[in-house]
PDB file of C-alpha atoms in Angstrom:
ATOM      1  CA  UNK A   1       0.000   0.000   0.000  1.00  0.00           C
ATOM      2  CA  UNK A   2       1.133   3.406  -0.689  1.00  0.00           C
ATOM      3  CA  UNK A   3       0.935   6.515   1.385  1.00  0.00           C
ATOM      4  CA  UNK A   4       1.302   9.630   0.784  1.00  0.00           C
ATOM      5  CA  UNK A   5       3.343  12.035   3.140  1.00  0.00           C
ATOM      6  CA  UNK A   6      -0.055  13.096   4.831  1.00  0.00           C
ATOM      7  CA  UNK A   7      -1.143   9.900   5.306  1.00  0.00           C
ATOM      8  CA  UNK A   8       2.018   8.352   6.359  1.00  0.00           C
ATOM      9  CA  UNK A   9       2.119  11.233   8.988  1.00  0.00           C
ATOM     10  CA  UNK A  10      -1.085   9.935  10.229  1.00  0.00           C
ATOM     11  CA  UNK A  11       0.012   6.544  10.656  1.00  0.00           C
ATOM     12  CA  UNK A  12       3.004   8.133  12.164  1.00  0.00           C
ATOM     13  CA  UNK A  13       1.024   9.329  14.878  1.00  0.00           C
ATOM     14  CA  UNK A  14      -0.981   6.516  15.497  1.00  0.00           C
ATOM     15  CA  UNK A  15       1.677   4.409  16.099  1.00  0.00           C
ATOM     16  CA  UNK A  16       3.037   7.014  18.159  1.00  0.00           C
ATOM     17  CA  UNK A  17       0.041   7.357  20.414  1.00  0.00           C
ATOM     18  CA  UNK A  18      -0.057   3.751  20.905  1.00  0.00           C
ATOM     19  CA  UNK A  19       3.021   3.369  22.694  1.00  0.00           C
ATOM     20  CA  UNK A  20       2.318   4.098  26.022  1.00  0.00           C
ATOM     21  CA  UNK A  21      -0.209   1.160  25.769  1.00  0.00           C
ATOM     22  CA  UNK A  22       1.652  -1.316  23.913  1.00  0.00           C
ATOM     23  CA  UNK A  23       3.836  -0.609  26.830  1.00  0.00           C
ATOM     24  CA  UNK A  24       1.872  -0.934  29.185  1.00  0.00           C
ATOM     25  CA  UNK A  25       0.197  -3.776  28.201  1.00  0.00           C
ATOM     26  CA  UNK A  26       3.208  -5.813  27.203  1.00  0.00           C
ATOM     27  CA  UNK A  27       2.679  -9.136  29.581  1.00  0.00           C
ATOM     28  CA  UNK A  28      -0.818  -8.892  30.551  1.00  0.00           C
ATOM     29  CA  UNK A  29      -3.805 -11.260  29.542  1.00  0.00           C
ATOM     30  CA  UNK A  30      -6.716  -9.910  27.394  1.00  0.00           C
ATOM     31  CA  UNK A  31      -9.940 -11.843  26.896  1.00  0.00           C
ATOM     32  CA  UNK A  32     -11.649 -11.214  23.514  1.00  0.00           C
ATOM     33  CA  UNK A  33     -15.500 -12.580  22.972  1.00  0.00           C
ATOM     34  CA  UNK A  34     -15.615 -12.810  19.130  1.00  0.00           C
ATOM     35  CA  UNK A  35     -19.010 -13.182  17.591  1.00  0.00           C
ATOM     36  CA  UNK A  36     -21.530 -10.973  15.644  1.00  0.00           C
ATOM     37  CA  UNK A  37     -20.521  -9.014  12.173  1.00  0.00           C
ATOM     38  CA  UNK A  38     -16.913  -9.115  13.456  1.00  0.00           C
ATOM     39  CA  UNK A  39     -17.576 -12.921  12.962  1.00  0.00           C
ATOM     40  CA  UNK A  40     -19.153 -12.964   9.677  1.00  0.00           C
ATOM     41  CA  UNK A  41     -17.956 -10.686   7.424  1.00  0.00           C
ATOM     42  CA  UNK A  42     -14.708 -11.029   5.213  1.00  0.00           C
ATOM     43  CA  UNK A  43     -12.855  -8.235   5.552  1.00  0.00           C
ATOM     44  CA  UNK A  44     -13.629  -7.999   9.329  1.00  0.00           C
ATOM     45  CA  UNK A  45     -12.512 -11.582  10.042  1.00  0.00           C
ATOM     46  CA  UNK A  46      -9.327 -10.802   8.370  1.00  0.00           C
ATOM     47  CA  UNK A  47      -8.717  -7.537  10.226  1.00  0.00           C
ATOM     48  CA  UNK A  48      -9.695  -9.182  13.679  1.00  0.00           C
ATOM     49  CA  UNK A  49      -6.883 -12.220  12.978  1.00  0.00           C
ATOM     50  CA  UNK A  50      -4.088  -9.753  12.490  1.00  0.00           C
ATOM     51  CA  UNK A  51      -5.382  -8.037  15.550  1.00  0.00           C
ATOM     52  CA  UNK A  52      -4.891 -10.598  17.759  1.00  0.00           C
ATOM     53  CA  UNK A  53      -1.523 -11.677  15.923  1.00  0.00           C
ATOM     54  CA  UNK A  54      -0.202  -7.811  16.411  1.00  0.00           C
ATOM     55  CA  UNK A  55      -1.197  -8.556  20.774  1.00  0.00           C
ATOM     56  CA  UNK A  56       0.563 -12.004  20.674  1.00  0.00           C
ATOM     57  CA  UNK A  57       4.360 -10.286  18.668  1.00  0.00           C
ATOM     58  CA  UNK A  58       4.052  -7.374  20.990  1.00  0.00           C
ATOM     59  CA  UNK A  59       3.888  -9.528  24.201  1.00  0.00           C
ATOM     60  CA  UNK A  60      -0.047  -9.133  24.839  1.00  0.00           C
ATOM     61  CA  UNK A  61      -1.543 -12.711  25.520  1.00  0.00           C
ATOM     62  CA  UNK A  62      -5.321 -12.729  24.217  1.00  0.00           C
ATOM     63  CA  UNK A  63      -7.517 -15.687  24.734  1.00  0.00           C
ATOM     64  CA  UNK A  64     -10.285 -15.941  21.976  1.00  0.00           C
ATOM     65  CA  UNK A  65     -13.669 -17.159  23.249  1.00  0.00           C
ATOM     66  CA  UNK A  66     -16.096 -17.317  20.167  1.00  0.00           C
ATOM     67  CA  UNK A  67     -19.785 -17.555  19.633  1.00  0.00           C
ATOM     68  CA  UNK A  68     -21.787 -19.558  16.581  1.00  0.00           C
ATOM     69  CA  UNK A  69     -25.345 -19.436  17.288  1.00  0.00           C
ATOM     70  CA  UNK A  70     -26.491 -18.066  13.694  1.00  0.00           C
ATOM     71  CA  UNK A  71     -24.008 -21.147  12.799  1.00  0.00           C
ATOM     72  CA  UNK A  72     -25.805 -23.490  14.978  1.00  0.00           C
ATOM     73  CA  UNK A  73     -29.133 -22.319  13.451  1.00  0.00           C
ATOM     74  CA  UNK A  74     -27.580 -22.773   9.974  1.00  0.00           C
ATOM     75  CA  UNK A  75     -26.794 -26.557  10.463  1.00  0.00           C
ATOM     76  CA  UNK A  76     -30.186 -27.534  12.421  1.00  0.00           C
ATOM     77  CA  UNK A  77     -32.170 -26.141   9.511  1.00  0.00           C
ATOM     78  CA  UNK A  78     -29.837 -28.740   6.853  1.00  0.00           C
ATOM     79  CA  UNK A  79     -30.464 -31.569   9.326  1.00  0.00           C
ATOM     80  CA  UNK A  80     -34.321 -30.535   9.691  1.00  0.00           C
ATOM     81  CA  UNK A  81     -33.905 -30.202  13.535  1.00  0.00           C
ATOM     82  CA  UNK A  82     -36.283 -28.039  14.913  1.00  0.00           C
ATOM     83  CA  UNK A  83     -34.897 -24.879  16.854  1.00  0.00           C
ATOM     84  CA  UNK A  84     -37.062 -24.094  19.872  1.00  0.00           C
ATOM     85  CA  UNK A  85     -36.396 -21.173  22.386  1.00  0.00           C
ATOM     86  CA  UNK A  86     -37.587 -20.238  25.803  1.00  0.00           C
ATOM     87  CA  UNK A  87     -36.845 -16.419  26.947  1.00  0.00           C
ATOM     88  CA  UNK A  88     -34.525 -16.109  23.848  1.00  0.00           C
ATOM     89  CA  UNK A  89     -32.153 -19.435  24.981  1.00  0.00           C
ATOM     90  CA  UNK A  90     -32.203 -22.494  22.719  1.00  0.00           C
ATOM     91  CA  UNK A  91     -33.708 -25.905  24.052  1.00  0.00           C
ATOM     92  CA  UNK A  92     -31.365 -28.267  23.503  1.00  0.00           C
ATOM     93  CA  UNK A  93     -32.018 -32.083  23.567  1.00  0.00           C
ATOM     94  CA  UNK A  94     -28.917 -34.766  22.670  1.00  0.00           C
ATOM     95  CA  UNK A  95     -29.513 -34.058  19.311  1.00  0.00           C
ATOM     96  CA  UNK A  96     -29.078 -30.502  19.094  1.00  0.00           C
ATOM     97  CA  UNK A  97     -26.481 -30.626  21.310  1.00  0.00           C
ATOM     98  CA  UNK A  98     -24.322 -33.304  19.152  1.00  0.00           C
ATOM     99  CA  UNK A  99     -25.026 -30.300  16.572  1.00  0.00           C
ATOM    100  CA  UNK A 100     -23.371 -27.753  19.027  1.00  0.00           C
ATOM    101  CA  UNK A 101     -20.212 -29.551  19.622  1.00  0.00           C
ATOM    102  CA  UNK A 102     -19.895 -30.313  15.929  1.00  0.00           C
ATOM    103  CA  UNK A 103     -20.280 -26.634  15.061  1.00  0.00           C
ATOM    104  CA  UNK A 104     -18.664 -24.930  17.728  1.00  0.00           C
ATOM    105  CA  UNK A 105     -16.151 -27.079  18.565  1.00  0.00           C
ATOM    106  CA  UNK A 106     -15.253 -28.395  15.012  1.00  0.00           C
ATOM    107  CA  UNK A 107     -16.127 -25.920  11.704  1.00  0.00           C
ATOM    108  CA  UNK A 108     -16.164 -22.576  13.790  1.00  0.00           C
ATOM    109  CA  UNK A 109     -13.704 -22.888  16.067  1.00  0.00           C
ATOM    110  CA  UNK A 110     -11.324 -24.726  13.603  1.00  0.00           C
ATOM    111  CA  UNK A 111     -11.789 -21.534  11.168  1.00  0.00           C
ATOM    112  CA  UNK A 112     -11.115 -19.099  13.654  1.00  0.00           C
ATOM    113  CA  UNK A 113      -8.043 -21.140  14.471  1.00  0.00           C
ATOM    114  CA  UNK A 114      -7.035 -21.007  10.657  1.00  0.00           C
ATOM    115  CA  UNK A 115      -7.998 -17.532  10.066  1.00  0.00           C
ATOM    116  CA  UNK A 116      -5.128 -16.569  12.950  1.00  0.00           C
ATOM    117  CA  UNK A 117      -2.763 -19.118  11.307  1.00  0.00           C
ATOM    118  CA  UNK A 118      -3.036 -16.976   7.850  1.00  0.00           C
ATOM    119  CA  UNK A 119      -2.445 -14.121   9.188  1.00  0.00           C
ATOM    120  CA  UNK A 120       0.657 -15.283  10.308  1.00  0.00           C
ATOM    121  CA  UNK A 121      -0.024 -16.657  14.267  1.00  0.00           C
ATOM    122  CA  UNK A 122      -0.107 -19.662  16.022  1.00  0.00           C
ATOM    123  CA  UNK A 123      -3.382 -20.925  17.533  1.00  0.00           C
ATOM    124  CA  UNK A 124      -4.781 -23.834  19.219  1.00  0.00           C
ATOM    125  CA  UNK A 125      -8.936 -24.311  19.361  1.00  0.00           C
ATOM    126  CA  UNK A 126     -10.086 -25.329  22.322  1.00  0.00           C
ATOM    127  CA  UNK A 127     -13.474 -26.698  24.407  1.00  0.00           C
ATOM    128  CA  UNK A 128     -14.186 -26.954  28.160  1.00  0.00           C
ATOM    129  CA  UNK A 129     -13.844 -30.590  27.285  1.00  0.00           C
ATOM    130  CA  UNK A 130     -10.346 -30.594  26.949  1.00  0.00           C
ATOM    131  CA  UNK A 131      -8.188 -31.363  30.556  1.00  0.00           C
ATOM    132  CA  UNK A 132     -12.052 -30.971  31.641  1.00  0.00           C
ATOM    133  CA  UNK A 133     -11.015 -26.528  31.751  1.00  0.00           C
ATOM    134  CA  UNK A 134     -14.331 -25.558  31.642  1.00  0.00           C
ATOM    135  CA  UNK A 135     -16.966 -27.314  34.719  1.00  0.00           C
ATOM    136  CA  UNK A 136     -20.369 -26.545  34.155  1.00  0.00           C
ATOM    137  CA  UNK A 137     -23.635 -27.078  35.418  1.00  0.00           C
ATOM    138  CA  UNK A 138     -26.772 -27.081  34.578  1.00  0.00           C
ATOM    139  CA  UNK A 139     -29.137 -23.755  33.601  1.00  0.00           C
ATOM    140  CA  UNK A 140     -32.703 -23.619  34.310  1.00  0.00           C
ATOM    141  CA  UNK A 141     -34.892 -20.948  32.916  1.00  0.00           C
ATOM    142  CA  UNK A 142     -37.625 -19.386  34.806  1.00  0.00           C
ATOM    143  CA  UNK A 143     -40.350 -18.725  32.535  1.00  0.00           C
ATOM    144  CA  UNK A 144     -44.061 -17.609  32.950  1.00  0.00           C
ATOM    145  CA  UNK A 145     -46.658 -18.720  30.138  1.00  0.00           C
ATOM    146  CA  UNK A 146     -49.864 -16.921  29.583  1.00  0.00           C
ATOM    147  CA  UNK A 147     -52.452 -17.601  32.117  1.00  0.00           C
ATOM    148  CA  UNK A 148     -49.723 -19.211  34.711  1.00  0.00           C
ATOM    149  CA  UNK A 149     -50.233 -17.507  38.115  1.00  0.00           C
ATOM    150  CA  UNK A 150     -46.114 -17.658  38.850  1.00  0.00           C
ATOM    151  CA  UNK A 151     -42.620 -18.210  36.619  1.00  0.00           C
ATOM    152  CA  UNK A 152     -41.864 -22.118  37.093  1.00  0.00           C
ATOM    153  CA  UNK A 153     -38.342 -23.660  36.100  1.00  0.00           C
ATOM    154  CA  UNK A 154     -37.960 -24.884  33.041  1.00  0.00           C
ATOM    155  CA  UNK A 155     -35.148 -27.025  32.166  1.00  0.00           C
ATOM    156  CA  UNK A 156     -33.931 -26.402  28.489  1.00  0.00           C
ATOM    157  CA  UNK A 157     -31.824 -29.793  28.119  1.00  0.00           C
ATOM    158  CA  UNK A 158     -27.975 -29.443  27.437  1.00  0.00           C
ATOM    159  CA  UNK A 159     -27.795 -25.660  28.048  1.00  0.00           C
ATOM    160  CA  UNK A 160     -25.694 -24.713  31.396  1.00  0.00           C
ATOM    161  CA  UNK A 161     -23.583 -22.162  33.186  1.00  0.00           C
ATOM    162  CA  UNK A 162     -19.979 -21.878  34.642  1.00  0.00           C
ATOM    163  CA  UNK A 163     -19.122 -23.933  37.526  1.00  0.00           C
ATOM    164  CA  UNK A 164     -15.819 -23.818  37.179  1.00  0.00           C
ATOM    165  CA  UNK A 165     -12.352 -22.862  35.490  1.00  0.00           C
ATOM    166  CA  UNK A 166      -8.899 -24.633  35.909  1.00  0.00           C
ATOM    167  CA  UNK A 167      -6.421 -22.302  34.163  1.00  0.00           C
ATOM    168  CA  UNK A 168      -3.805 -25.057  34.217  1.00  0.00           C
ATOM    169  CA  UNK A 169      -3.946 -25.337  30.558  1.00  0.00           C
ATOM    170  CA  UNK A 170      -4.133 -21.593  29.896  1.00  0.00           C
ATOM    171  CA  UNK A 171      -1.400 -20.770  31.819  1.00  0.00           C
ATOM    172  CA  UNK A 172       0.717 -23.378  29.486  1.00  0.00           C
ATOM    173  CA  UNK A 173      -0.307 -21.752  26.826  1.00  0.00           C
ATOM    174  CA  UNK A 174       0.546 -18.269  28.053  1.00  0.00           C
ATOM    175  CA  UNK A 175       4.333 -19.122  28.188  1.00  0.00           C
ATOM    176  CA  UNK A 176       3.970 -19.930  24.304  1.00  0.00           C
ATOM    177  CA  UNK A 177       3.637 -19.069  20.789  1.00  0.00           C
ATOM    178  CA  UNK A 178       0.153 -20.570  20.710  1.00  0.00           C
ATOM    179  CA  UNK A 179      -3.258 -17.998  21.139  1.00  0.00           C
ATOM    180  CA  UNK A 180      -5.989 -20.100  22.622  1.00  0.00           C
ATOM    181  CA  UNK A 181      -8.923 -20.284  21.266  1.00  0.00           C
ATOM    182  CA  UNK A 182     -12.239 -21.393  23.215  1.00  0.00           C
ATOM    183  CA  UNK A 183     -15.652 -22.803  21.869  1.00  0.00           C
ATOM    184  CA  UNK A 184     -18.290 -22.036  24.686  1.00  0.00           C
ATOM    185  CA  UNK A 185     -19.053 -25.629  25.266  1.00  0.00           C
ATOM    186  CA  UNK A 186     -18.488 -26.920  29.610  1.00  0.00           C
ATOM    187  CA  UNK A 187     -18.940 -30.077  30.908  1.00  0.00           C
ATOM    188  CA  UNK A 188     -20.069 -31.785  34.345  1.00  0.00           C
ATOM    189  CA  UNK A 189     -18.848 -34.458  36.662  1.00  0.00           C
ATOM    190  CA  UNK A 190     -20.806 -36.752  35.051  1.00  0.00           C
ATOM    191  CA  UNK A 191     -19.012 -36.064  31.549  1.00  0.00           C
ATOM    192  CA  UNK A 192     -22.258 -34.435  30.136  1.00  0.00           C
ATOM    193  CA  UNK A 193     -21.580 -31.955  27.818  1.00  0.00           C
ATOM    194  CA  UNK A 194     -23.165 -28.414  27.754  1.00  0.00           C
ATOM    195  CA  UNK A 195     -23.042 -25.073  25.604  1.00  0.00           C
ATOM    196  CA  UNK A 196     -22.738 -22.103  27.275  1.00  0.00           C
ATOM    197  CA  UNK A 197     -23.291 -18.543  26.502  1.00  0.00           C
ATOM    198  CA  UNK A 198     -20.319 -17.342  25.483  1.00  0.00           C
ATOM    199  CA  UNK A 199     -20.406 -13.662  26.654  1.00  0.00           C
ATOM    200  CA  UNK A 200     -20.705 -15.883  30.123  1.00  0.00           C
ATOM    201  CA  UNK A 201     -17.501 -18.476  29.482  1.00  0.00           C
ATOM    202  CA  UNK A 202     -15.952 -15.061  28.583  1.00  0.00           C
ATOM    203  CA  UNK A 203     -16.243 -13.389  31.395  1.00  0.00           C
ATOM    204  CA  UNK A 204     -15.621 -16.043  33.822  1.00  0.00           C
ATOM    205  CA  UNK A 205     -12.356 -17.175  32.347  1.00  0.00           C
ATOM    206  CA  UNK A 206     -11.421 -13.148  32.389  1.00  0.00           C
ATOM    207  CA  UNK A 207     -12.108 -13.345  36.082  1.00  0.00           C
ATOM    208  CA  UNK A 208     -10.037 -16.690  36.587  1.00  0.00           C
ATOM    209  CA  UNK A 209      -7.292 -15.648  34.650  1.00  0.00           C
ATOM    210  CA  UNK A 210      -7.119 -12.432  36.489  1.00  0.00           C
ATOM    211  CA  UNK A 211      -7.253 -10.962  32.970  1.00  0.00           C
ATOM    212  CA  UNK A 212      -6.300  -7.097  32.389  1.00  0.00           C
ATOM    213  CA  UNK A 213      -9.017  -6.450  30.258  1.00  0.00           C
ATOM    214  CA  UNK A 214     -12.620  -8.242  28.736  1.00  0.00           C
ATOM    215  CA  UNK A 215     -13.507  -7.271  25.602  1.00  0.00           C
ATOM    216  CA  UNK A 216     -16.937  -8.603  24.351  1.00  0.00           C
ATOM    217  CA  UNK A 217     -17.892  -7.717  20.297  1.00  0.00           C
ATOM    218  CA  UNK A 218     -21.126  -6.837  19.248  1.00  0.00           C
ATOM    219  CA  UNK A 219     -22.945  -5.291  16.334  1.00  0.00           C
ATOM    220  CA  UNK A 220     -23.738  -1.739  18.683  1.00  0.00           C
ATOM    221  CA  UNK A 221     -21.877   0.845  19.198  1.00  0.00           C
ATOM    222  CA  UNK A 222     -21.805   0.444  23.116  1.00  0.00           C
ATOM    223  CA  UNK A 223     -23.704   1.088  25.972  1.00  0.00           C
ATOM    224  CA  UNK A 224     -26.599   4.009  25.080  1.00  0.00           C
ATOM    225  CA  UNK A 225     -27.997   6.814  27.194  1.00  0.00           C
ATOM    226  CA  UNK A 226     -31.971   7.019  26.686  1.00  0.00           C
ATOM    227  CA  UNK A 227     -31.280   9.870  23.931  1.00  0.00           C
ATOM    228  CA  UNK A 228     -28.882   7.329  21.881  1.00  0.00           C
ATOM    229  CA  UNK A 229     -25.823   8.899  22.736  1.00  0.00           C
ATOM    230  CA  UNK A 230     -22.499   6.171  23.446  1.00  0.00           C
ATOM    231  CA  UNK A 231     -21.372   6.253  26.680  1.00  0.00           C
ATOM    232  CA  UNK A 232     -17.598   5.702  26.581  1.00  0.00           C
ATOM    233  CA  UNK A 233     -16.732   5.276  30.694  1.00  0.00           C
ATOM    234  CA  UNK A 234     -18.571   4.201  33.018  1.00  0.00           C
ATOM    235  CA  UNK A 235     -18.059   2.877  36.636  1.00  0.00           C
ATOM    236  CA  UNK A 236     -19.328  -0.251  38.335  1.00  0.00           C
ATOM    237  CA  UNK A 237     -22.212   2.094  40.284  1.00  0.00           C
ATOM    238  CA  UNK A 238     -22.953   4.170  37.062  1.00  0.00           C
ATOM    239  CA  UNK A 239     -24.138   0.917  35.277  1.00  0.00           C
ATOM    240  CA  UNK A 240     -25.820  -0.562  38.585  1.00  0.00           C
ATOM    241  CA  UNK A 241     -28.141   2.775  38.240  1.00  0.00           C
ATOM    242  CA  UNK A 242     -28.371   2.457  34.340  1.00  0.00           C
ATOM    243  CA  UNK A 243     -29.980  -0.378  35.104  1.00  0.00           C
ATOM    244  CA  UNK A 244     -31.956   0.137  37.992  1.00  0.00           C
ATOM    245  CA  UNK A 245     -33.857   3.414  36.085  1.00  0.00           C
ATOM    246  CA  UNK A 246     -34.096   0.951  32.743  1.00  0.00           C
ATOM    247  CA  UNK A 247     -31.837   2.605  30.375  1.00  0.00           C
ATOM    248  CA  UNK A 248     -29.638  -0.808  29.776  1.00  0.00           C
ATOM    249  CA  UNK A 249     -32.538  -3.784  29.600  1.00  0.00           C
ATOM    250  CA  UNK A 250     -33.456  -6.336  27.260  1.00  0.00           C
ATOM    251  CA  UNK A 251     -30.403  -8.027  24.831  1.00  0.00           C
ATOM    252  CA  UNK A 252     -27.635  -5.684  26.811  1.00  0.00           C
ATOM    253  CA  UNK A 253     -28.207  -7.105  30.057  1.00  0.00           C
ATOM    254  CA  UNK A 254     -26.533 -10.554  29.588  1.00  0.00           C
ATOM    255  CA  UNK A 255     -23.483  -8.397  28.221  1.00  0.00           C
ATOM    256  CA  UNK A 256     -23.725  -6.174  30.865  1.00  0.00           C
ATOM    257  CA  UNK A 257     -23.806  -8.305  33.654  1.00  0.00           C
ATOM    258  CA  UNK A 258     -20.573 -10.557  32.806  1.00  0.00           C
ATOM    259  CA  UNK A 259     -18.905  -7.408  32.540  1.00  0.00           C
ATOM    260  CA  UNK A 260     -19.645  -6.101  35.960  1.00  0.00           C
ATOM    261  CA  UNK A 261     -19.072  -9.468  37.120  1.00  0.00           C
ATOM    262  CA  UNK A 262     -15.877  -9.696  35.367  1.00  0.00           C
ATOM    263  CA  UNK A 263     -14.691  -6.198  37.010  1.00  0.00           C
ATOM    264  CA  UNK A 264     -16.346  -6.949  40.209  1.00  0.00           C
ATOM    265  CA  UNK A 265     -13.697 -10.147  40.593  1.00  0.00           C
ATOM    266  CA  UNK A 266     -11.072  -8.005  39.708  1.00  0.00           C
ATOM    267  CA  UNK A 267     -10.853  -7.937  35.996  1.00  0.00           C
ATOM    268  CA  UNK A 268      -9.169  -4.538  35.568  1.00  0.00           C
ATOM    269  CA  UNK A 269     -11.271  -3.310  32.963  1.00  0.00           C
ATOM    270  CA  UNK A 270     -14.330  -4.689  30.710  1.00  0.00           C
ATOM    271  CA  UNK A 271     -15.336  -3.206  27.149  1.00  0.00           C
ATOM    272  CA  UNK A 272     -18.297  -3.312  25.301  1.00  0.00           C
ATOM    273  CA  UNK A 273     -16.938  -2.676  21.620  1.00  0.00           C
ATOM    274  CA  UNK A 274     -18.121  -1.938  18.409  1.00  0.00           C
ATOM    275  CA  UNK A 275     -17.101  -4.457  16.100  1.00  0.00           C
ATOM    276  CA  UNK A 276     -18.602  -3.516  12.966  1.00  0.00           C
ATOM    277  CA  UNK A 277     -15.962  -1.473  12.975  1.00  0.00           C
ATOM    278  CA  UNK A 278     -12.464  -2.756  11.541  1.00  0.00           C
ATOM    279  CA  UNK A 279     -10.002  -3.467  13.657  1.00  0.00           C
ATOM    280  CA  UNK A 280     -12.193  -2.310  16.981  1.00  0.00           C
ATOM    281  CA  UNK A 281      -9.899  -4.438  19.113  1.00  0.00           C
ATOM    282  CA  UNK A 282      -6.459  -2.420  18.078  1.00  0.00           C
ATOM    283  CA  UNK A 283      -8.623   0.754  18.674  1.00  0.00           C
ATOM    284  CA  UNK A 284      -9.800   0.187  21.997  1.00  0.00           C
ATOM    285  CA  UNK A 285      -6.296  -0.877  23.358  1.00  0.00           C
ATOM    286  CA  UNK A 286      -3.852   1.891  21.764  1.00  0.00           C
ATOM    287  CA  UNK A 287      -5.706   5.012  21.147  1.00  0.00           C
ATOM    288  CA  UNK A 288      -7.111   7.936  22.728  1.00  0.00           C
ATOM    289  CA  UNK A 289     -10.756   7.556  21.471  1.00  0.00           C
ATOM    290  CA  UNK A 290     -11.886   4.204  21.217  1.00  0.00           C
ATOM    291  CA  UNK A 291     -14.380   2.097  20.006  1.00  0.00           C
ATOM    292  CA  UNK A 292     -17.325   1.586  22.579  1.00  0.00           C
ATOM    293  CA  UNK A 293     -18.451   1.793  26.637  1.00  0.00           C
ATOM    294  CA  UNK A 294     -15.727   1.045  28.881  1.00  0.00           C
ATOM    295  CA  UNK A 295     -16.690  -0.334  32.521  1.00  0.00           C
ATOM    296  CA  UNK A 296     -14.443   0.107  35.732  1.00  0.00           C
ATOM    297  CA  UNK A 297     -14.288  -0.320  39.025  1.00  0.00           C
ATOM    298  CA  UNK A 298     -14.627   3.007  40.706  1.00  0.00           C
ATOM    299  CA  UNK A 299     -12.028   2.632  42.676  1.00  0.00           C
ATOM    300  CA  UNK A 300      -9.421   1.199  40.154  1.00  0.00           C
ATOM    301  CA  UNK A 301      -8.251   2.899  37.082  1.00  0.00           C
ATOM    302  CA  UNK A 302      -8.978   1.844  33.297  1.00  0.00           C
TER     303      UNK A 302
END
């Protein structure tokens, strides 16, 4: 690509401005939940892989945890498996979930682990099956049809929730080349496997890998105000009374609620980033401006 001498000045001062962070950075663990458009389009997908392959050759370590649930739907639809959901969370019998592990932990996972490998990394897909890393249990889902007096539990088959996360193999991989890279899918003592949100396995293995930062992509632009407007910091009590007067609800809550978890356990910072936008990651980290909301704990620093 060629620049001209305004252009290259620009880049000039990017790079510039980024040094304090790369700096600061250098060592420390960033978790990255990849799913949405960042996930699906081209271009995008490129741009994320040499994102994370820029953290890894300038000492960062990232751990990938990915999503697949338009995947998921994709592949049920071929086999003529129904999909069913209760309060927006996929039932899912032995059948569905053989379909899970198939797509998350096989085509998706293995592409994201390709994807990094063109761009010139080294990465290694992995599920909470593997060493048994990821414990889970199972998730029941209070729901209330029409004309029942109370919510009653429903139990939506091979769906579950973190138990558990042994960062033994994680921490191996943090003293090498290789970038992990984690399909959403726990299981229990019994050897029963589960799929998990991701935005969930995400923030829990931020929290047990005492991770500097959790970054979780979606296809907004960040946390709104009631008038639309992106707000870009906010503190663990500013998002407690976001919620409370109903300006974060519906989808954002899930999000919302690993991250203050995440930051709660001592994550140092979580960010809810645009990542329509290309290379969202880099432009979170190292500049001035970024991408999205950022959450902290009011009494550490971002």
């Amino acid at each position: 690509m060629a620049y001209t001498r305004e252009s290259a000045l620009d880049v000039a001062q990017v790079l510039s401005e980024s040094l304090p962070y790369i700096q600061r950075f250098a060592g420390k663990t960033l978790v990255i939940k990849y799913g949405g458009n960042a996930m699906t389009d081209e271009a995008l997908q490129a741009g994320f892989a040499r994102d994370i392959v820029l953290m890894k050759a300038i000492g960062i370590n990232p751990i990938v945890v990915h999503g697949g649930g338009p995947q998921i739907g994709e592949m049920l639809a071929k086999l003529s498996i129904e999909s069913k959901f209760i309060n927006g969370m996929r039932v899912t019998d032995t059948a569905t979930m053989d379909v899970v592990e198939m797509v998350l932990g096989g085509q998706v996972n293995k592409d994201i682990v390709n994807m990094i490998t063109r761009a010139g990394g080294k990465a290694i897909g992995l599920t909470g099956k593997d060493s048994g890393f990821i414990k889970a249990k199972k998730l029941f889902v209070k729901h209330q049809a029409e004309g029942m007096s109370a919510p009653e539990q429903v139990d939506i088959g091979h769906v579950g929730e973190v138990a558990s996360i042994d960062t033994s193999v994680l921490k191996v991989l943090e003293n090498s080349d290789l970038i992990p890279v984690i399909a959403p899918i726990g299981i229990d003592e019994e050897g029963n496997a589960y799929n998990i949100n991701a935005d969930l396995v995400a923030g829990k293995v931020a929290e047990a890998v005492n991770a500097e930062k959790l970054m979780l992509l979606t296809n907004i632009s960040g946390v709104q105000d009631k008038q639309g407007n992106v707000l870009t910091g906010l503190s663990t009590m500013q998002v407690d009374n976001l919620i409370a007067d109903g300006t974060i609800y519906g989808g954002m809550l899930p999000k919302i609620s690993c991250a203050l978890s995440a930051v709660n356990a001592g994550v140092t910072s979580a960010h809810i980033i645009d990542g329509r936008v290309p290379h969202a990651t880099l432009l979170e980290i190292f500049t001035d401006t970024g991408v999205g909301t950022l959450i902290t704990n009011q009494n550490q620093n971002a």
